[in-house]
Coordinates of C-alpha atoms and ligand atoms in Angstrom, one line a residue:
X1 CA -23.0 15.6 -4.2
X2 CA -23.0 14.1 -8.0
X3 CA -20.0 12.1 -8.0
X4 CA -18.9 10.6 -11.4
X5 CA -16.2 7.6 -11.6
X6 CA -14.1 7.0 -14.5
X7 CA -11.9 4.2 -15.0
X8 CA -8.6 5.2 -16.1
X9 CA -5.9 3.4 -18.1
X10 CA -6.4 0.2 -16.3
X11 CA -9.6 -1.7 -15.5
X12 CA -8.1 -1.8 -11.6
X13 CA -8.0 1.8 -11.4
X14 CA -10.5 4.6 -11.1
X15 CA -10.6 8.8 -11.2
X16 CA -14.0 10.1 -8.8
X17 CA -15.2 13.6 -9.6
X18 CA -17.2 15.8 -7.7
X19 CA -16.1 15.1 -4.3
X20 CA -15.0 18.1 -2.2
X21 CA -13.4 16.4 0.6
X22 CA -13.2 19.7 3.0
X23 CA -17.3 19.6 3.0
X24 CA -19.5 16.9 5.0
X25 CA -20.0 14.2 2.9
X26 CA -23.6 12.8 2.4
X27 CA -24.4 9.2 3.1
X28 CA -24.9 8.4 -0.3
X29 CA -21.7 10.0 -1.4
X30 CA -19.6 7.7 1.2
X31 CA -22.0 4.6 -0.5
X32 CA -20.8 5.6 -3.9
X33 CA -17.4 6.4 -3.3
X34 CA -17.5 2.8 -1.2
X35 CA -19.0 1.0 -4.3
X36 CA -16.4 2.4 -6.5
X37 CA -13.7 1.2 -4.5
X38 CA -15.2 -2.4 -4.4
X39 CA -15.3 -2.1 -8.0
X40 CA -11.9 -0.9 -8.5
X41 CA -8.8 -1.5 -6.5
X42 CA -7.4 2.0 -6.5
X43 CA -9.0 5.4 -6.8
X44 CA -7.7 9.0 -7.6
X45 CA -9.5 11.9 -6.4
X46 CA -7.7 15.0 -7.2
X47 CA -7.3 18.9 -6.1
X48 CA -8.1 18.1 -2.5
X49 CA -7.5 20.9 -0.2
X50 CA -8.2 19.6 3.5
X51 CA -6.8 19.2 7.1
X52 CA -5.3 16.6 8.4
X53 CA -8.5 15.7 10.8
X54 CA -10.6 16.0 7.3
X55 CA -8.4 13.3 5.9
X56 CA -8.9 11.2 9.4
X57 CA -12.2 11.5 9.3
X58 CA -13.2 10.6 5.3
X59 CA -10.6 7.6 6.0
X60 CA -13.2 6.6 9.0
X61 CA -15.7 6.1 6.6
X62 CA -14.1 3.0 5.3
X63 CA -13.3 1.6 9.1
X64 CA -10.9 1.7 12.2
X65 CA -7.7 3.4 11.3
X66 CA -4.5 1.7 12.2
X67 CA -0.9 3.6 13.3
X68 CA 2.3 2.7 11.9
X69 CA 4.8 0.7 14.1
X70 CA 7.6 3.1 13.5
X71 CA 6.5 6.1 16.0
X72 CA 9.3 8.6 14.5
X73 CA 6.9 8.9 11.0
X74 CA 4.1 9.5 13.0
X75 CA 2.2 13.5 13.4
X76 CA 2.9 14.2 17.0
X77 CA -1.1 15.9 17.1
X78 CA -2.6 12.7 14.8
X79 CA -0.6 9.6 15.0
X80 CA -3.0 8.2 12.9
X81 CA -1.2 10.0 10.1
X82 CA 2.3 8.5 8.4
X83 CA 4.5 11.8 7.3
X84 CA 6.7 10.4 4.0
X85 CA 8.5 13.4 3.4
X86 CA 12.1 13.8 2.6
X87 CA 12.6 16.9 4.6
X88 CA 10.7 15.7 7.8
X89 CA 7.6 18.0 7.8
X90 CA 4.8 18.3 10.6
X91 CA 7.9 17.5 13.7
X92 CA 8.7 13.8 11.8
X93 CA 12.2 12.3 10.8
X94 CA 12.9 12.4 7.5
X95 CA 12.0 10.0 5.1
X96 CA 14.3 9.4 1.6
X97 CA 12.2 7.4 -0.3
X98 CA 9.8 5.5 1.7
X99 CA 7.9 3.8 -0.2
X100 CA 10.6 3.3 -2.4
X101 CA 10.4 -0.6 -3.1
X102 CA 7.7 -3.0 -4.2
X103 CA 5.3 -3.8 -1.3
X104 CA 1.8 -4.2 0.2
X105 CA 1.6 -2.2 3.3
X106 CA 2.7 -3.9 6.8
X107 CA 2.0 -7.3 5.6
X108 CA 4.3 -8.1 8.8
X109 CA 1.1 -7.4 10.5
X110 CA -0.8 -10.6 11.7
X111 CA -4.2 -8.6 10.4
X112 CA -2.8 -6.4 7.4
X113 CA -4.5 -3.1 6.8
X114 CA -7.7 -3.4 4.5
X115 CA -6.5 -0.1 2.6
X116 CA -4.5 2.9 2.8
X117 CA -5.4 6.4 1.7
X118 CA -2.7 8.9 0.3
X119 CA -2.9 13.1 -0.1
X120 CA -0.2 14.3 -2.4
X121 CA 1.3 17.6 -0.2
X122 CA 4.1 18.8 -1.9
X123 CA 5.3 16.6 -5.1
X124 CA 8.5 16.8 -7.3
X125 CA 7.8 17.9 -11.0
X126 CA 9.9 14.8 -11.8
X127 CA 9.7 11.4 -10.7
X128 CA 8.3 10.6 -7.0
X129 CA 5.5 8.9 -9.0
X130 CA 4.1 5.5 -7.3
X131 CA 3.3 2.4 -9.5
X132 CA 0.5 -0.2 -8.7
X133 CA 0.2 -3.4 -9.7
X134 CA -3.0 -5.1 -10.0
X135 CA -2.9 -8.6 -7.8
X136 CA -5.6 -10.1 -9.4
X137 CA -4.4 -9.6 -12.8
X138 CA -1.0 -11.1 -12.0
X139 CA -2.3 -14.1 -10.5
X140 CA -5.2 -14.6 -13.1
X141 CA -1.6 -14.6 -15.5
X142 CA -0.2 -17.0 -14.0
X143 CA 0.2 -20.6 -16.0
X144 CA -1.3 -23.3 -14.4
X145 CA 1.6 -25.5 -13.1
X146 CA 2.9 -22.0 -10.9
X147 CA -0.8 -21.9 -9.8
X148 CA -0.7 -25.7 -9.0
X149 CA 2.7 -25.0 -6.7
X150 CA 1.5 -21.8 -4.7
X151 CA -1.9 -22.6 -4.1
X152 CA -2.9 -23.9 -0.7
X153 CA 0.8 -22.7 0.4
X154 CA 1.8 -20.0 2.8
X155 CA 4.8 -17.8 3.1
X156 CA 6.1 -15.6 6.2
X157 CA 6.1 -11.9 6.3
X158 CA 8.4 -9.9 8.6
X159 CA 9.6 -6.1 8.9
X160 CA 12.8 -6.8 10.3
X161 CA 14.4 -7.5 7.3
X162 CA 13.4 -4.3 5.1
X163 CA 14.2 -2.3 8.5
X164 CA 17.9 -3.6 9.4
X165 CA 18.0 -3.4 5.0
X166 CA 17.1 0.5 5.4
X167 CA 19.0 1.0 8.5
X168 CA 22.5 -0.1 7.1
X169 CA 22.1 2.1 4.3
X170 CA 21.6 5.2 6.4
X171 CA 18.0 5.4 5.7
X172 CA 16.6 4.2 9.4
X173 CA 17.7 4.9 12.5
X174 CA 18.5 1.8 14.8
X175 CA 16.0 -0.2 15.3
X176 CA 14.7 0.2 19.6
X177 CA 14.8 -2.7 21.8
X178 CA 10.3 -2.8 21.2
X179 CA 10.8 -2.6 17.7
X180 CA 13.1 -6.0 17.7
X181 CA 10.9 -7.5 20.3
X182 CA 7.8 -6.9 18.3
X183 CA 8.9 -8.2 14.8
X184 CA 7.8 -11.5 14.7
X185 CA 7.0 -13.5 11.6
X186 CA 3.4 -14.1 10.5
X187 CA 2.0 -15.9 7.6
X188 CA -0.4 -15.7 4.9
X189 CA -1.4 -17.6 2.0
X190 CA 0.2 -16.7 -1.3
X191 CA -2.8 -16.9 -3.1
X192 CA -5.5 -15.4 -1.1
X193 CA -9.6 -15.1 -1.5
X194 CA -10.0 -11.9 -1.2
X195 CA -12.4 -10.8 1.5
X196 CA -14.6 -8.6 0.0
X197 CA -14.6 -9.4 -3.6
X198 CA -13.9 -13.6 -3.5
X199 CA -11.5 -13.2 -6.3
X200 CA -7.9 -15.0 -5.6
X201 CA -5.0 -12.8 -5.7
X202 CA -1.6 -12.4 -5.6
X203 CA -0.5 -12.0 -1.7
X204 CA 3.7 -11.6 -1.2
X205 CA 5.9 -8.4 -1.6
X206 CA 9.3 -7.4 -2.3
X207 CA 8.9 -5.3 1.3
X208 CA 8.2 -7.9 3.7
X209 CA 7.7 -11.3 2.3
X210 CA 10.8 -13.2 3.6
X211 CA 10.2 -16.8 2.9
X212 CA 7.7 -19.4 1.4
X213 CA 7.0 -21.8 4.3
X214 CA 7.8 -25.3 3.8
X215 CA 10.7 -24.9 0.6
X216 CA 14.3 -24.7 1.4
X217 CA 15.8 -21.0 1.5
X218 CA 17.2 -21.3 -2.7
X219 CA 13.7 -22.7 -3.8
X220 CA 11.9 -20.2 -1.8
X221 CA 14.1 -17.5 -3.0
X222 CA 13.9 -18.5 -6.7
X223 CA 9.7 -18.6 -6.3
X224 CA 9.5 -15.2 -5.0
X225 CA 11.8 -13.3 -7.3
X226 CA 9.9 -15.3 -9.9
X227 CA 6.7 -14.1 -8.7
X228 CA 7.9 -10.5 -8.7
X229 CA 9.1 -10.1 -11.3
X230 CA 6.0 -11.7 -13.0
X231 CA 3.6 -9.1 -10.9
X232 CA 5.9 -6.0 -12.1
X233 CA 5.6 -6.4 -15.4
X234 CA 4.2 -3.3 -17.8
X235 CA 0.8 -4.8 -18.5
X236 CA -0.6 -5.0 -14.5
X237 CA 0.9 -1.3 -13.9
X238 CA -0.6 1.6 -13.4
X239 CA 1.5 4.6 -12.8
X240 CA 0.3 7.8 -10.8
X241 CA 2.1 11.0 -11.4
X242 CA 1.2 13.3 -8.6
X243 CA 0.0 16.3 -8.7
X244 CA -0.9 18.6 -5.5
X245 CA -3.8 17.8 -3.7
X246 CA -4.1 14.6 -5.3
X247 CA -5.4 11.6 -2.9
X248 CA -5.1 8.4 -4.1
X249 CA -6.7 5.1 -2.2
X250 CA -6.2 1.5 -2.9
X251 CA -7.1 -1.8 -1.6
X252 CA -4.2 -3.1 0.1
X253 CA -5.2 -7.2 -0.3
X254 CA -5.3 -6.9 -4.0
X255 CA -2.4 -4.4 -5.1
X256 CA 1.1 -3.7 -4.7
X257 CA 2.3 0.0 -5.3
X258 CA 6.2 1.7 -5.3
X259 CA 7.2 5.3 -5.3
X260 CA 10.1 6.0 -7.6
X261 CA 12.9 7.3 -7.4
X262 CA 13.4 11.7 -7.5
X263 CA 16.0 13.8 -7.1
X264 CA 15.7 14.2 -3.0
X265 CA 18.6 17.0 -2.6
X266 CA 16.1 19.4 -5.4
X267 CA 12.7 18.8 -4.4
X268 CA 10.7 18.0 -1.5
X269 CA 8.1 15.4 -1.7
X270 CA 6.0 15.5 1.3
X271 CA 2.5 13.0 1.6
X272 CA 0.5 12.0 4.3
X273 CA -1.2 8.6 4.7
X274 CA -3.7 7.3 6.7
X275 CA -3.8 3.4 6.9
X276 CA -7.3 1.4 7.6
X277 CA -7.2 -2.1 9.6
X278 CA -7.9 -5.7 7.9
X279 CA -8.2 -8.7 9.4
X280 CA -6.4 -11.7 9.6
X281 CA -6.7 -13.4 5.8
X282 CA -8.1 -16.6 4.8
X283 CA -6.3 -19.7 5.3
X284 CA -4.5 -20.8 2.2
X285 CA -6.8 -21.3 -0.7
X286 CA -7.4 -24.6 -2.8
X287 CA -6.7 -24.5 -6.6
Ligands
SIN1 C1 3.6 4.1 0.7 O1 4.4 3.2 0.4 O2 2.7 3.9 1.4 C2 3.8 5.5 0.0 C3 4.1 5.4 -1.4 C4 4.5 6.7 -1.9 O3 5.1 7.5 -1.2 O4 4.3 6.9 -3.1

C-alpha cells in the first residue's frame, strides 16, 4: 500500500492515507505507519471499517497490548478492548463520559502504556470531540525558574482518587475489595526523557497525578494546577472531531487528550480502544 502522511493543524499531529485497515498490511506499510508515529505524537486514520480482532491485531504491530483494570469496560470475547460508550454496547456497563477529564492513560500504572489506539463507532454530531495536548510543547514553554523547580523531581500517580471522584457522582460503581487492594501509588518524574524520541516532556495529569513527592500538600497542589493549566492552553491543542470510522493513535508519554462533553440522553457515542504496554520511565531527569 502507498501511504501518504500529512501533518495537520499542529506539528504533533498527523492524518495517514491509504491504509485499509480490514486488509493484511505489508511490512513496509507497518514501517511507515511506525515512522510516522515516531515523528508525530498522534495520528488520524479515517473511514476504517474493521472487526474488533482487526483492530487487535494492527494494535500488535506496535507491541504487547495491555487490559484495563476496571473488568466491567472490558468486551467479554476481547478483553483487550475498553468499550467507552454511553449506552453500554458489546455486554459492557455504561460509560457517561469516560474520558471526560484531562489525563494520560493509567499513569497509576508502575509501567504506563506506550500508546493507545482509538476507532470512532458511533459519534454524536455535536461535541464528544477529544482534545490533545502536546507534552513536549508545553514543557519546551515552560520559563526557566518552573523548569529549574520540576526537574529531577517526582510526583505520585494513583487511580483511586479519580475512581472514588467518579463513583460519588454516580458515574462508577463501587469500587471491589481487588480494585482497593490494587491501587497503590507509583511515581514518575515530572519531566521525563522520553523513551523513544530523548526529548523531555511534560509527565502529570489532571486524571491520576495526586501529589508532587517531597512539597507539602498546598505547594504541591498549587504546582500541578499551575502546570495544567499551562499544558491546556489553546496553542498545544489539537482538537479531533469524530467522525465514523475514524481511528486515532497517540503516544501516551508525550500527550494528554479529553473527550468533551455531549449531550448523553440524545446521542450515543460508542468507541473502542485498545491500549499498548510501556515500561517503567526514566528516573527523574536533570535540567
Ligand atoms: C480515553 O480517554 O481513552 C478516551 C477518550 C475519548 O473517549 O475521547
Amino acid at each position: 500500500m502507498a501511504i501518504s502522511v500529512r501533518e495537520i493543524g499542529k506539528t504533533f499531529v498527523a492524518e495517514v492515507e491509504g491504509v485499509d485497515l480490514s486488509r493484511p498490511l505489508d511490512a513496509e506499510t507497518v514501517a511507515a505507519i511506525r515512522q510516522a508515529w515516531w515523528d508525530h505524537s498522534i495520528l488520524v486514520l479515517r473511514g476504517q471499517s474493521i472487526t474488533e480482532e482487526q483492530h487487535i491485531a494492527f494494535t500488535r504491530h506496535f507491541g504487547e497490548l495491555q487490559d484495563h483494570s476496571v473488568k466491567d469496560w472490558l468486551l467479554p470475547a476481547h478483553p483487550e478492548i475498553l468499550v467507552l460508550s454511553n449506552r453500554g454496547r458489546g455486554g459492557v456497563k455504561p460509560l457517561d463520559n469516560g474520558g471526560a477529564y484531562w489525563h494520560s492513560d493509567m499513569t497509576y500504572e508502575a509501567e504506563p502504556p506506550m500508546g493507545s489506539i482509538l476507532h470512532g463507532l458511533t459519534v454524536p454530531p455535536d461535541g464528544g470531540d477529544t482534545l490533545y495536548t502536546d507534552m513536549y510543547a508545553a514543557y519546551e514553554a515552560l520559563d526557566d525558574e518552573t523548569k529549574k523547580l520540576i526537574e529531577g523531581r517526582m510526583a505520585i500517580h494513583n487511580y483511586r482518587h479519580r475512581y472514588m471522584k467518579m463513583a460519588e457522582g454516580g458515574k462508577r460503581s463501587a469500587p471491589t475489595a481487588e480494585q482497593l487492594a490494587g491501587w497503590r501509588d507509583v511515581e514518575h518524574p515530572i519531566v521525563l526523557k522520553h523513551p523513544d524520541s530523548g526529548r523531555k516532556a511534560l509527565f502529570v495529569n489532571e486524571g491520576f497525578t495526586v501529589a508532587v513527592k517531597g512539597l507539602a500538600a498546598d505547594e504541591s497542589e498549587a504546582l500541578l494546577a499551575r502546570l495544567y493549566a499551562h499544558c491546556v492552553q489553546p496553542q498545544f491543542i489539537h482538537a479531533h472531531k469524530w467522525s465514523p470510522g475514524d481511528i486515532v493513535m497517540w503516544d501516551n508519554r508525550c500527550t494528554m487528550h479529553c473527550a468533551t462533553q455531549y449531550d448523553v440522553s440524545k446521542y450515543e457515542r460508542t468507541m473502542h480502544r485498545t491500549t499498548i504496554k510501556g515500561a517503567a520511565l526514566c528516573q527523574a531527569v536533570a535540567a
